[in-house]
Structures are given as structure tokens and as C-alpha cells.
Amino acid sequence: MSGLAHYLEDEGLATVIVALVREHIVKMRPPRALWVPFELGRPFGTPGDGGLQRRVLQASLALLDKTLTAPHLEEFNEEAPIHDDSNWHFPGSLDNSGVLAEAASVMPIWRLARERIGRSTVGISGLPPQSAVEFIARFHDSEPMPNPQGMAPVSRARFAVDDIKAFYLEAAMAEGGQPSARQLHEWFWSGTLAGELLREFQQRARVSADKNLQLIAGSLVPAERTDWFLHGLKSPEQ
Amino acid sequence: MLKPLLLPAITPPRWVWVIDVVRLADIPEPERTVIADLACPVYADTSPVTPVAAALRHVAIVSTAGLIVRGERPMLANEAGYRAIAATVDDGDILCSHVSTNFDRTGFQQDLDVVLPRDRLRELEEEGSIGKAADTHYAFMGATSPVKLEDKARELGRSMLALGVNTVVLAPV
């Protein structure tokens, strides 16, 4: 991102960066940066907190009012507290008789979440959520699910994994509350058959003879949620 | 032509252990250092553009979340291109195709403005704190080598200038 700042300024645009990783700013020295002490993935703070988002945006634009002769890095001095919501629980019951049954049981809850939130981020694979689960579950079968036109099977698999995660995590927020990201991920990766499915898929992708599948293996499951990490196995690098 | 002083190979570590979407400072060593010490090109200091007065600012947001509009081809790892997101695109049609598993998406899933604060920018326009919120915002794929992005970044810069944009808020994830 700092590289973009250099290029855009060189073209004549004034830039400010809202940065989550201070160390990269220090190294790359863009003209103006505001470091924010938030979770990775949340440069403007907390979902639903328009006030905080606005203050971050205002603070970043305020850097343009300073007369600068050297790269300028400023800190945003407001935290976005991270805490678990002890009252949070998944707002429904999961059918744990199989991963497809589980996904079917998530569907009505996800629909409620979509209504409450007003949108959904599911859909990047081009498959409906339950089909995304089936696509991954059958990926290594002798009769895999047909792959629709427009995307290579391995790419479809990568984005189907993203859709499955979004489908479950959005459903988990159907009743609101303020579960932390950590809580939501703990539930997904440790409490659902879909999480187990994705870990198994990642393991098979990692050792697959298909180089393209190997390449996406690192984009499927957070490293600390992989079986080799959880069970003290050797990392793929060792 | 602006060039990095050094051009190290930008090879992201294959296994960066981040314990579920936390602040970098909370990540245990040695993983924290792996991220913090990620090889970055070193640039000569760029002379900052003299900003226009706040009331004249025409502001666009550029994200590196790999954002796309629903129905478009998702961005791929190390892709150098960018996508345009018109103001008329509904929040529900903006998707994230970023390759990394190491940042939180639940904030984005609940509220687009956590990543792409279009509504907040429009509020600043309405109250007169800026001149105009751009009609289009943009997204690159994060984790792509900055050096690889140069041509497309410059192309985008010229395109934004042609549209009257004079100020850019850059928002990595």
C-alpha cells in the first residue's frame, strides 16, 4: 500500500494511508500515514461504530493540513476494544449428522442474518452456499460436482472455501450481539463440521500432486487452525 | 520515473502464523517479527503533493482488500490490476477476494465501512468537510509486490486525475 502512495503522489495526487502494520510504513516511508491500533482487517475500527470510523477518516484527512518536508507518520490514539461477548452463542441448532445436513441447518439462520445485516458477502465462488459446501465435500470424489463454466475448478474451490466461511460466520451473527472475531473463528473451526471439512481439504491440497491445488493450500485455513499446527505435526517447511 | 532504491524479491513467507485476526502487537513471536520484517522495497522520499484546501478535496478511497463487484471475476493472488467500484454499487454487491487468511473478515461482513468507508466519506461531503466524495472507489489485491503494482497504480492515478479526484485515502487490510 505504501508503494501505491509513492506512485500516486508521483502522478500528482495527495495521499494518506490508514495503516495497520506500522513497521511497513516505517520501512517504505509514504508521504503521510495514520497508524491505527486495530485488528488486522479493520482499518476503520469497529463494525456498526460509525462515529469511530468517521474519526479515523477525519484524522487521516487532517494529515493533509500539515505542512510536510519529510514522510509523516502519526498515531491514532483511540482503541477499538477487543473482548468476547460472554452471552453470545450460535443462534440456532446445527444438524451434525453430516456436513451437508449441517449446511442445510445453517441456511435459515443465514437468511435471518442477511436480513438483519442488510447484505451478504457470500457469492464470490458463484455457487449458492450449500452448493459450495458440496463442491468442496465432493472435490476429491471419483464423481466430483460439475464445475460451472467461467472459473477453473481449483479457483472455484478456493473461493468456495471463502464462501463457506462467510456463510457460517454471517449466520453466526444473525442475532447480533458483539461476538469477537476470535470467538466466531473458534466456533467455526472447532465447533462445526464445515470447519473440519475445510481442514481436511487443506491437508489434501497441501500434499496434492496438482501444483495449482498445492498453491491454494495456504489460502484456505489460517495456519494456526491447521491439523499440523494443532496436533504438533511438522510444518510443511520442515 | 520513480523507482525503488532496492528491489528485493518480495516473497511472502509461506507460513505466517497469525492467531485469528488480532492486532499485530498481540501476535506472539516469532510470527510477529516475520510479518513486521516482511521484505519491502525501499523508496526514496517522494516529495508530497501540496494538498488542496479541504473544501476543494475530491476524495477517492483505494483499498487493498481485493474488493470486486458481485459477478466479476475474483482477483487472484499477486494480480497487479485494480477494480473500480462505482458509488451506485449496492453494499451487498461488494465482495472480498483477498488471498490471505490472516486478517479478519467478520468486520467487513457486518459493515462495509470498516474496510471501505463510503458512507462516512459521503457524510463528510454533506457537512462540507470535503468538497466531494468520488463517484468511484478502487481496490487492488493486497500482498502483491508493490513493484508489480506500479504500472497499474500510475494508470489509475492518471484516470482519477482525469475524473477530477485530487485526494486519495489508501486503506490496506
CSV table of C-alpha atoms in Angstrom, one decimal:
chain,number,residue,atom,x,y,z
A,1,MET,CA,0.0,0.0,0.0
A,2,SER,CA,2.9,2.4,0.7
A,3,GLY,CA,4.2,1.7,-2.8
A,4,LEU,CA,0.8,2.9,-4.1
A,5,ALA,CA,1.2,6.1,-2.2
A,6,HIS,CA,4.6,6.8,-3.8
A,7,TYR,CA,3.2,6.1,-7.3
A,8,LEU,CA,0.0,8.1,-6.9
A,9,GLU,CA,1.8,11.1,-5.3
A,10,ASP,CA,4.3,11.0,-8.1
A,11,GLU,CA,1.4,11.2,-10.5
A,12,GLY,CA,0.0,14.3,-8.7
A,13,LEU,CA,-2.5,13.0,-6.2
A,14,ALA,CA,-2.3,13.8,-2.5
A,15,THR,CA,-2.5,10.6,-0.4
A,16,VAL,CA,-3.0,9.5,3.1
A,17,ILE,CA,-2.7,5.8,4.3
A,18,VAL,CA,-4.7,4.4,7.2
A,19,ALA,CA,-2.2,1.7,8.2
A,20,LEU,CA,-2.5,-1.4,10.4
A,21,VAL,CA,1.1,-2.5,10.2
A,22,ARG,CA,3.3,0.3,11.4
A,23,GLU,CA,6.6,-1.5,10.6
A,24,HIS,CA,5.8,-1.5,6.9
A,25,ILE,CA,5.1,2.3,6.9
A,26,VAL,CA,8.4,2.9,8.7
A,27,LYS,CA,10.3,1.0,6.1
A,28,MET,CA,8.5,2.3,3.0
A,29,ARG,CA,8.1,5.9,4.0
A,30,PRO,CA,5.0,7.1,2.2
A,31,PRO,CA,4.3,10.8,2.5
A,32,ARG,CA,1.5,10.6,5.0
A,33,ALA,CA,0.3,7.8,7.2
A,34,LEU,CA,-2.0,7.3,10.1
A,35,TRP,CA,-1.3,4.2,12.1
A,36,VAL,CA,-4.4,2.7,13.8
A,37,PRO,CA,-4.2,0.2,16.6
A,38,PHE,CA,-7.0,-2.1,15.3
A,39,GLU,CA,-7.3,-5.7,14.4
A,40,LEU,CA,-5.9,-6.7,11.0
A,41,GLY,CA,-8.8,-6.4,8.5
A,42,ARG,CA,-10.5,-3.5,10.3
A,43,PRO,CA,-8.7,-0.3,9.2
A,44,PHE,CA,-11.6,1.9,10.2
A,45,GLY,CA,-12.3,0.3,13.5
A,46,THR,CA,-15.5,-1.4,14.7
A,47,PRO,CA,-18.4,-2.6,12.7
A,48,GLY,CA,-21.5,-0.5,13.4
A,49,ASP,CA,-19.5,2.2,15.1
A,50,GLY,CA,-19.9,5.0,12.5
A,51,GLY,CA,-18.5,7.5,15.0
A,52,LEU,CA,-15.2,5.7,15.3
A,53,GLN,CA,-15.0,5.1,11.6
A,54,ARG,CA,-15.6,8.8,11.0
A,55,ARG,CA,-13.0,9.9,13.5
A,56,VAL,CA,-10.4,7.7,11.7
A,57,LEU,CA,-11.3,9.1,8.4
A,58,GLN,CA,-11.2,12.7,9.7
A,59,ALA,CA,-7.8,12.1,11.4
A,60,SER,CA,-6.4,10.7,8.2
A,61,LEU,CA,-7.6,13.6,6.1
A,62,ALA,CA,-6.3,16.0,8.7
A,63,LEU,CA,-2.8,14.9,7.8
A,64,LEU,CA,-3.3,16.9,4.6
A,65,ASP,CA,-3.5,20.1,6.6
A,66,LYS,CA,0.1,19.8,7.8
A,67,THR,CA,3.0,21.3,6.1
A,68,LEU,CA,5.4,18.5,5.5
A,69,THR,CA,9.0,18.3,4.4
A,70,ALA,CA,9.5,14.6,5.2
A,71,PRO,CA,7.4,11.5,5.4
A,72,HIS,CA,4.9,11.8,8.3
A,73,LEU,CA,3.6,9.0,10.4
A,74,GLU,CA,1.0,9.8,13.1
A,75,GLU,CA,-0.7,7.5,15.6
A,76,PHE,CA,-4.5,7.4,16.1
A,77,ASN,CA,-4.9,7.5,19.8
A,78,GLU,CA,-8.1,5.6,20.2
A,79,GLU,CA,-8.6,1.9,20.7
A,80,ALA,CA,-11.2,-0.4,19.4
A,81,PRO,CA,-11.6,-2.7,22.4
A,82,ILE,CA,-11.5,-6.4,21.6
A,83,HIS,CA,-13.5,-8.6,24.0
A,84,ASP,CA,-15.5,-11.7,23.9
A,85,ASP,CA,-19.3,-11.5,24.3
A,86,SER,CA,-20.0,-14.0,27.1
A,87,ASN,CA,-23.7,-14.0,26.1
A,88,TRP,CA,-23.1,-14.9,22.5
A,89,HIS,CA,-23.9,-18.4,21.2
A,90,PHE,CA,-24.7,-19.6,17.8
A,91,PRO,CA,-28.4,-18.6,17.2
A,92,GLY,CA,-29.8,-22.0,16.3
A,93,SER,CA,-29.0,-25.7,16.4
A,94,LEU,CA,-26.8,-27.4,13.9
A,95,ASP,CA,-27.6,-30.8,12.4
A,96,ASN,CA,-24.4,-32.6,13.0
A,97,SER,CA,-25.4,-35.8,11.1
A,98,GLY,CA,-23.2,-34.7,8.2
A,99,VAL,CA,-21.7,-31.6,6.7
A,100,LEU,CA,-24.3,-31.2,4.0
A,101,ALA,CA,-27.1,-31.6,6.6
A,102,GLU,CA,-25.2,-29.1,8.8
A,103,ALA,CA,-25.1,-26.6,6.0
A,104,ALA,CA,-28.8,-27.0,5.4
A,105,SER,CA,-29.5,-26.3,9.0
A,106,VAL,CA,-27.4,-23.1,8.8
A,107,MET,CA,-29.3,-21.8,5.8
A,108,PRO,CA,-32.4,-20.4,7.5
A,109,ILE,CA,-30.2,-18.8,10.1
A,110,TRP,CA,-28.0,-17.2,7.4
A,111,ARG,CA,-31.1,-15.9,5.8
A,112,LEU,CA,-32.1,-14.1,9.0
A,113,ALA,CA,-28.6,-12.8,9.3
A,114,ARG,CA,-28.7,-11.4,5.7
A,115,GLU,CA,-31.9,-9.7,6.6
A,116,ARG,CA,-30.6,-8.2,9.8
A,117,ILE,CA,-27.3,-7.1,8.4
A,118,GLY,CA,-28.9,-5.9,5.2
A,119,ARG,CA,-26.4,-7.6,2.9
A,120,SER,CA,-24.2,-10.7,2.5
A,121,THR,CA,-20.7,-11.2,1.3
A,122,VAL,CA,-21.3,-14.8,0.2
A,123,GLY,CA,-21.1,-15.4,-3.6
A,124,ILE,CA,-17.6,-15.0,-4.7
A,125,SER,CA,-17.4,-18.6,-6.0
A,126,GLY,CA,-20.6,-18.1,-8.0
A,127,LEU,CA,-22.1,-21.1,-6.1
A,128,PRO,CA,-25.0,-21.0,-3.7
A,129,PRO,CA,-23.8,-21.6,-0.2
A,130,GLN,CA,-24.9,-25.2,0.2
A,131,SER,CA,-23.5,-26.0,-3.3
A,132,ALA,CA,-20.2,-24.5,-2.2
A,133,VAL,CA,-20.1,-27.0,0.7
A,134,GLU,CA,-21.0,-29.8,-1.6
A,135,PHE,CA,-18.4,-28.7,-4.2
A,136,ILE,CA,-15.6,-29.0,-1.5
A,137,ALA,CA,-17.0,-32.2,0.0
A,138,ARG,CA,-17.0,-33.9,-3.4
A,139,PHE,CA,-13.9,-32.3,-4.8
A,140,HIS,CA,-11.8,-35.5,-4.5
A,141,ASP,CA,-14.6,-37.9,-5.2
A,142,SER,CA,-14.5,-40.0,-8.3
A,143,GLU,CA,-17.5,-38.1,-9.4
A,144,PRO,CA,-17.0,-34.6,-8.3
A,145,MET,CA,-19.7,-32.0,-8.5
A,146,PRO,CA,-19.8,-30.5,-12.1
A,147,ASN,CA,-17.9,-27.2,-12.2
A,148,PRO,CA,-19.9,-24.4,-13.9
A,149,GLN,CA,-18.3,-22.5,-16.7
A,150,GLY,CA,-16.2,-19.4,-16.1
A,151,MET,CA,-13.8,-20.5,-13.4
A,152,ALA,CA,-11.1,-23.2,-13.2
A,153,PRO,CA,-12.0,-26.0,-10.7
A,154,VAL,CA,-9.1,-25.1,-8.3
A,155,SER,CA,-10.0,-21.4,-8.3
A,156,ARG,CA,-13.6,-22.3,-7.8
A,157,ALA,CA,-12.6,-24.4,-4.8
A,158,ARG,CA,-10.5,-21.6,-3.3
A,159,PHE,CA,-13.4,-19.2,-3.5
A,160,ALA,CA,-16.0,-21.8,-2.4
A,161,VAL,CA,-13.9,-22.1,0.8
A,162,ASP,CA,-14.2,-18.4,1.3
A,163,ASP,CA,-18.0,-18.6,0.7
A,164,ILE,CA,-18.4,-21.4,3.2
A,165,LYS,CA,-16.6,-19.4,5.9
A,166,ALA,CA,-18.6,-16.3,5.1
A,167,PHE,CA,-21.9,-18.3,5.1
A,168,TYR,CA,-21.3,-19.8,8.5
A,169,LEU,CA,-19.8,-16.6,10.1
A,170,GLU,CA,-22.6,-14.4,8.8
A,171,ALA,CA,-25.1,-16.9,10.2
A,172,ALA,CA,-23.4,-16.8,13.5
A,173,MET,CA,-24.2,-13.0,13.7
A,174,ALA,CA,-27.9,-13.5,12.9
A,175,GLU,CA,-29.0,-12.3,16.3
A,176,GLY,CA,-26.4,-9.5,16.7
A,177,GLY,CA,-24.6,-9.3,19.9
A,178,GLN,CA,-20.9,-8.4,19.8
A,179,PRO,CA,-19.0,-11.6,19.5
A,180,SER,CA,-15.3,-11.0,18.9
A,181,ALA,CA,-13.7,-12.2,15.7
A,182,ARG,CA,-11.8,-14.7,17.9
A,183,GLN,CA,-15.0,-16.1,19.3
A,184,LEU,CA,-16.5,-16.5,15.9
A,185,HIS,CA,-13.5,-18.3,14.5
A,186,GLU,CA,-13.2,-20.5,17.5
A,187,TRP,CA,-16.8,-21.6,17.0
A,188,PHE,CA,-16.3,-22.2,13.2
A,189,TRP,CA,-13.1,-24.0,13.3
A,190,SER,CA,-13.7,-26.1,16.5
A,191,GLY,CA,-17.4,-26.4,16.5
A,192,THR,CA,-18.6,-27.2,13.0
A,193,LEU,CA,-18.3,-30.0,10.5
A,194,ALA,CA,-17.7,-27.4,7.9
A,195,GLY,CA,-14.5,-26.3,9.7
A,196,GLU,CA,-13.4,-29.9,9.9
A,197,LEU,CA,-14.2,-30.3,6.1
A,198,LEU,CA,-12.0,-27.3,5.2
A,199,ARG,CA,-9.1,-28.5,7.4
A,200,GLU,CA,-9.3,-31.9,5.7
A,201,PHE,CA,-9.5,-30.3,2.3
A,202,GLN,CA,-6.5,-28.1,3.1
A,203,GLN,CA,-4.5,-31.1,4.1
A,204,ARG,CA,-5.2,-32.9,0.9
A,205,ALA,CA,-4.5,-29.8,-1.2
A,206,ARG,CA,-1.1,-29.3,0.5
A,207,VAL,CA,0.1,-32.8,-0.5
A,208,SER,CA,-1.7,-33.0,-3.8
A,209,ALA,CA,0.1,-33.8,-7.0
A,210,ASP,CA,-1.8,-30.9,-8.5
A,211,LYS,CA,0.5,-27.9,-8.3
A,212,ASN,CA,-2.3,-25.5,-8.5
A,213,LEU,CA,-4.1,-27.1,-5.6
A,214,GLN,CA,-0.9,-27.0,-3.6
A,215,LEU,CA,-0.6,-23.3,-4.4
A,216,ILE,CA,-4.0,-22.5,-2.9
A,217,ALA,CA,-3.5,-24.6,0.2
A,218,GLY,CA,-2.1,-21.6,2.2
A,219,SER,CA,-5.2,-19.6,1.3
A,220,LEU,CA,-7.8,-21.9,2.8
A,221,VAL,CA,-7.2,-22.3,6.6
A,222,PRO,CA,-5.5,-20.0,9.0
A,223,ALA,CA,-2.2,-21.6,9.8
A,224,GLU,CA,-2.9,-22.0,13.5
A,225,ARG,CA,-6.1,-23.9,12.7
A,226,THR,CA,-4.4,-26.5,10.5
A,227,ASP,CA,-4.0,-30.0,11.8
A,228,TRP,CA,-0.3,-29.9,11.7
A,229,PHE,CA,-0.3,-26.9,14.0
A,230,LEU,CA,-3.0,-28.1,16.3
A,231,HIS,CA,-1.5,-31.5,16.8
A,232,GLY,CA,2.1,-30.6,16.8
A,233,LEU,CA,2.9,-32.1,13.5
A,234,LYS,CA,5.9,-30.9,11.5
A,235,SER,CA,5.2,-27.8,9.4
A,236,PRO,CA,5.3,-28.3,5.6
A,237,GLU,CA,8.6,-26.4,5.6
A,238,GLN,CA,10.3,-28.8,8.0
B,1,MET,CA,10.2,7.9,-13.2
B,2,LEU,CA,10.0,7.0,-9.5
B,3,LYS,CA,11.9,3.8,-8.8
B,4,PRO,CA,12.5,1.9,-5.6
B,5,LEU,CA,16.1,2.2,-4.4
B,6,LEU,CA,16.3,-1.5,-3.8
B,7,LEU,CA,14.3,-4.2,-5.4
B,8,PRO,CA,14.4,-7.2,-3.1
B,9,ALA,CA,12.4,-10.2,-4.1
B,10,ILE,CA,9.1,-9.8,-2.4
B,11,THR,CA,8.5,-13.3,-1.3
B,12,PRO,CA,5.8,-13.5,1.4
B,13,PRO,CA,6.5,-16.2,3.9
B,14,ARG,CA,4.5,-19.3,3.1
B,15,TRP,CA,3.6,-19.9,6.7
B,16,VAL,CA,2.8,-16.8,8.6
B,17,TRP,CA,1.1,-17.8,11.9
B,18,VAL,CA,-1.4,-15.3,13.0
B,19,ILE,CA,-3.6,-16.2,15.8
B,20,ASP,CA,-7.1,-15.4,14.5
B,21,VAL,CA,-7.3,-11.8,13.5
B,22,VAL,CA,-5.6,-9.8,16.2
B,23,ARG,CA,-3.6,-6.7,16.3
B,24,LEU,CA,0.0,-7.2,15.1
B,25,ALA,CA,1.2,-6.3,18.5
B,26,ASP,CA,-0.7,-9.2,20.0
B,27,ILE,CA,0.8,-11.8,17.7
B,28,PRO,CA,3.3,-14.0,19.5
B,29,GLU,CA,6.9,-14.1,18.5
B,30,PRO,CA,8.5,-15.3,16.2
B,31,GLU,CA,5.4,-14.8,13.9
B,32,ARG,CA,5.1,-11.1,14.7
B,33,THR,CA,8.6,-10.5,13.6
B,34,VAL,CA,8.0,-12.5,10.4
B,35,ILE,CA,5.2,-10.1,9.4
B,36,ALA,CA,6.9,-7.0,10.7
B,37,ASP,CA,10.1,-7.9,8.9
B,38,LEU,CA,8.5,-8.7,5.6
B,39,ALA,CA,10.7,-7.6,2.8
B,40,CYS,CA,9.6,-4.3,1.5
B,41,PRO,CA,11.0,-2.2,-1.3
B,42,VAL,CA,12.8,0.9,-0.1
B,43,TYR,CA,11.8,4.1,-1.8
B,44,ALA,CA,13.4,7.5,-2.0
B,45,ASP,CA,11.3,10.0,-0.2
B,46,THR,CA,8.6,11.2,-2.5
B,47,SER,CA,8.0,15.0,-2.5
B,48,PRO,CA,4.5,15.2,-1.2
B,49,VAL,CA,1.9,16.8,-3.4
B,50,THR,CA,0.7,20.1,-1.9
B,51,PRO,CA,-2.9,19.3,-0.9
B,52,VAL,CA,-5.7,21.5,-2.0
B,53,ALA,CA,-7.9,23.2,0.7
B,54,ALA,CA,-10.3,20.9,2.5
B,55,ALA,CA,-13.3,22.3,0.8
B,56,LEU,CA,-11.8,21.6,-2.6
B,57,ARG,CA,-10.9,18.0,-1.9
B,58,HIS,CA,-12.3,15.4,-4.2
B,59,VAL,CA,-11.6,12.2,-2.4
B,60,ALA,CA,-11.4,8.6,-3.5
B,61,ILE,CA,-10.7,5.5,-1.4
B,62,VAL,CA,-8.3,2.8,-2.6
B,63,SER,CA,-8.5,-0.4,-0.7
B,64,THR,CA,-6.2,-3.4,-1.0
B,65,ALA,CA,-8.8,-5.9,0.2
B,66,GLY,CA,-9.2,-7.4,-3.3
B,67,LEU,CA,-12.7,-6.0,-3.5
B,68,ILE,CA,-14.8,-6.8,-6.5
B,69,VAL,CA,-18.4,-6.3,-7.6
B,70,ARG,CA,-20.6,-9.3,-7.4
B,71,GLY,CA,-20.5,-11.2,-10.7
B,72,GLU,CA,-17.0,-10.1,-11.7
B,73,ARG,CA,-14.1,-12.5,-11.8
B,74,PRO,CA,-12.4,-12.6,-8.4
B,75,MET,CA,-9.0,-11.1,-8.1
B,76,LEU,CA,-6.2,-13.7,-7.9
B,77,ALA,CA,-3.1,-13.8,-5.8
B,78,ASN,CA,-0.3,-11.5,-7.0
B,79,GLU,CA,-2.7,-9.9,-9.5
B,80,ALA,CA,-1.5,-6.4,-10.5
B,81,GLY,CA,-4.7,-4.9,-11.7
B,82,TYR,CA,-7.4,-3.0,-9.9
B,83,ARG,CA,-11.2,-2.9,-9.8
B,84,ALA,CA,-13.5,0.1,-9.9
B,85,ILE,CA,-16.4,0.2,-7.5
B,86,ALA,CA,-19.0,2.8,-8.6
B,87,ALA,CA,-20.9,4.7,-5.9
B,88,THR,CA,-24.1,3.2,-7.3
B,89,VAL,CA,-23.0,-0.3,-6.5
B,90,ASP,CA,-25.0,-1.6,-3.6
B,91,ASP,CA,-23.0,-2.6,-0.4
B,92,GLY,CA,-24.4,-6.1,-0.8
B,93,ASP,CA,-22.7,-6.4,-4.2
B,94,ILE,CA,-19.2,-5.7,-2.9
B,95,LEU,CA,-17.2,-8.9,-2.2
B,96,CYS,CA,-13.7,-9.6,-0.9
B,97,SER,CA,-11.4,-11.8,-2.9
B,98,HIS,CA,-8.2,-11.2,-0.9
B,99,VAL,CA,-5.9,-14.2,-0.8
B,100,SER,CA,-4.8,-14.0,2.8
B,101,THR,CA,-6.4,-16.0,5.7
B,102,ASN,CA,-4.6,-13.8,8.2
B,103,PHE,CA,-6.9,-10.9,8.6
B,104,ASP,CA,-10.4,-10.6,10.0
B,105,ARG,CA,-13.3,-10.6,7.6
B,106,THR,CA,-16.1,-10.6,10.1
B,107,GLY,CA,-15.9,-6.8,10.5
B,108,PHE,CA,-16.3,-6.4,6.7
B,109,GLN,CA,-19.1,-9.0,6.7
B,110,GLN,CA,-21.0,-6.8,9.3
B,111,ASP,CA,-20.2,-3.4,8.0
B,112,LEU,CA,-18.6,-2.4,4.7
B,113,ASP,CA,-17.4,0.9,6.1
B,114,VAL,CA,-14.9,-0.9,8.3
B,115,VAL,CA,-12.9,-1.5,5.1
B,116,LEU,CA,-14.3,0.9,2.5
B,117,PRO,CA,-15.9,3.9,4.4
B,118,ARG,CA,-18.1,5.1,1.6
B,119,ASP,CA,-20.9,6.3,3.9
B,120,ARG,CA,-18.5,8.1,6.2
B,121,LEU,CA,-17.0,9.9,3.2
B,122,ARG,CA,-20.4,10.9,1.9
B,123,GLU,CA,-21.2,12.3,5.4
B,124,LEU,CA,-18.0,14.5,5.3
B,125,GLU,CA,-19.1,15.7,1.9
B,126,GLU,CA,-22.6,16.5,3.1
B,127,GLU,CA,-21.3,18.6,6.0
B,128,GLY,CA,-18.8,20.4,3.8
B,129,SER,CA,-15.6,18.9,5.4
B,130,ILE,CA,-14.5,17.9,2.0
B,131,GLY,CA,-15.5,19.1,-1.4
B,132,LYS,CA,-16.7,15.8,-2.9
B,133,ALA,CA,-16.7,12.1,-2.3
B,134,ALA,CA,-15.6,10.4,-5.5
B,135,ASP,CA,-18.2,8.7,-7.7
B,136,THR,CA,-15.9,5.6,-7.9
B,137,HIS,CA,-13.6,3.9,-5.4
B,138,TYR,CA,-11.0,1.3,-6.2
B,139,ALA,CA,-9.4,-1.9,-5.0
B,140,PHE,CA,-6.1,-3.7,-5.6
B,141,MET,CA,-5.1,-7.2,-4.3
B,142,GLY,CA,-3.1,-6.9,-1.1
B,143,ALA,CA,0.0,-9.0,-0.7
B,144,THR,CA,1.0,-8.2,-4.3
B,145,SER,CA,4.5,-6.9,-4.7
B,146,PRO,CA,4.3,-3.1,-4.7
B,147,VAL,CA,6.8,-3.0,-7.5
B,148,LYS,CA,4.5,-5.2,-9.6
B,149,LEU,CA,1.7,-2.7,-9.0
B,150,GLU,CA,3.5,0.3,-10.4
B,151,ASP,CA,2.2,0.4,-13.9
B,152,LYS,CA,-1.5,-0.1,-12.9
B,153,ALA,CA,-1.1,2.3,-10.0
B,154,ARG,CA,0.1,5.1,-12.3
B,155,GLU,CA,-2.6,4.3,-14.8
B,156,LEU,CA,-5.2,4.6,-12.0
B,157,GLY,CA,-3.6,7.8,-10.8
B,158,ARG,CA,-4.0,9.4,-14.2
B,159,SER,CA,-7.5,8.1,-14.5
B,160,MET,CA,-8.5,9.6,-11.2
B,161,LEU,CA,-6.9,12.9,-12.0
B,162,ALA,CA,-8.9,13.0,-15.3
B,163,LEU,CA,-12.1,12.5,-13.2
B,164,GLY,CA,-11.2,15.4,-11.0
B,165,VAL,CA,-10.0,13.4,-8.0
B,166,ASN,CA,-7.2,15.1,-6.2
B,167,THR,CA,-7.0,13.3,-2.9
B,168,VAL,CA,-6.8,9.5,-2.1
B,169,VAL,CA,-7.3,7.7,1.2
B,170,LEU,CA,-5.4,4.4,1.0
B,171,ALA,CA,-6.9,1.6,3.1
B,172,PRO,CA,-4.9,-1.6,3.5
B,173,VAL,CA,-6.4,-4.5,5.5
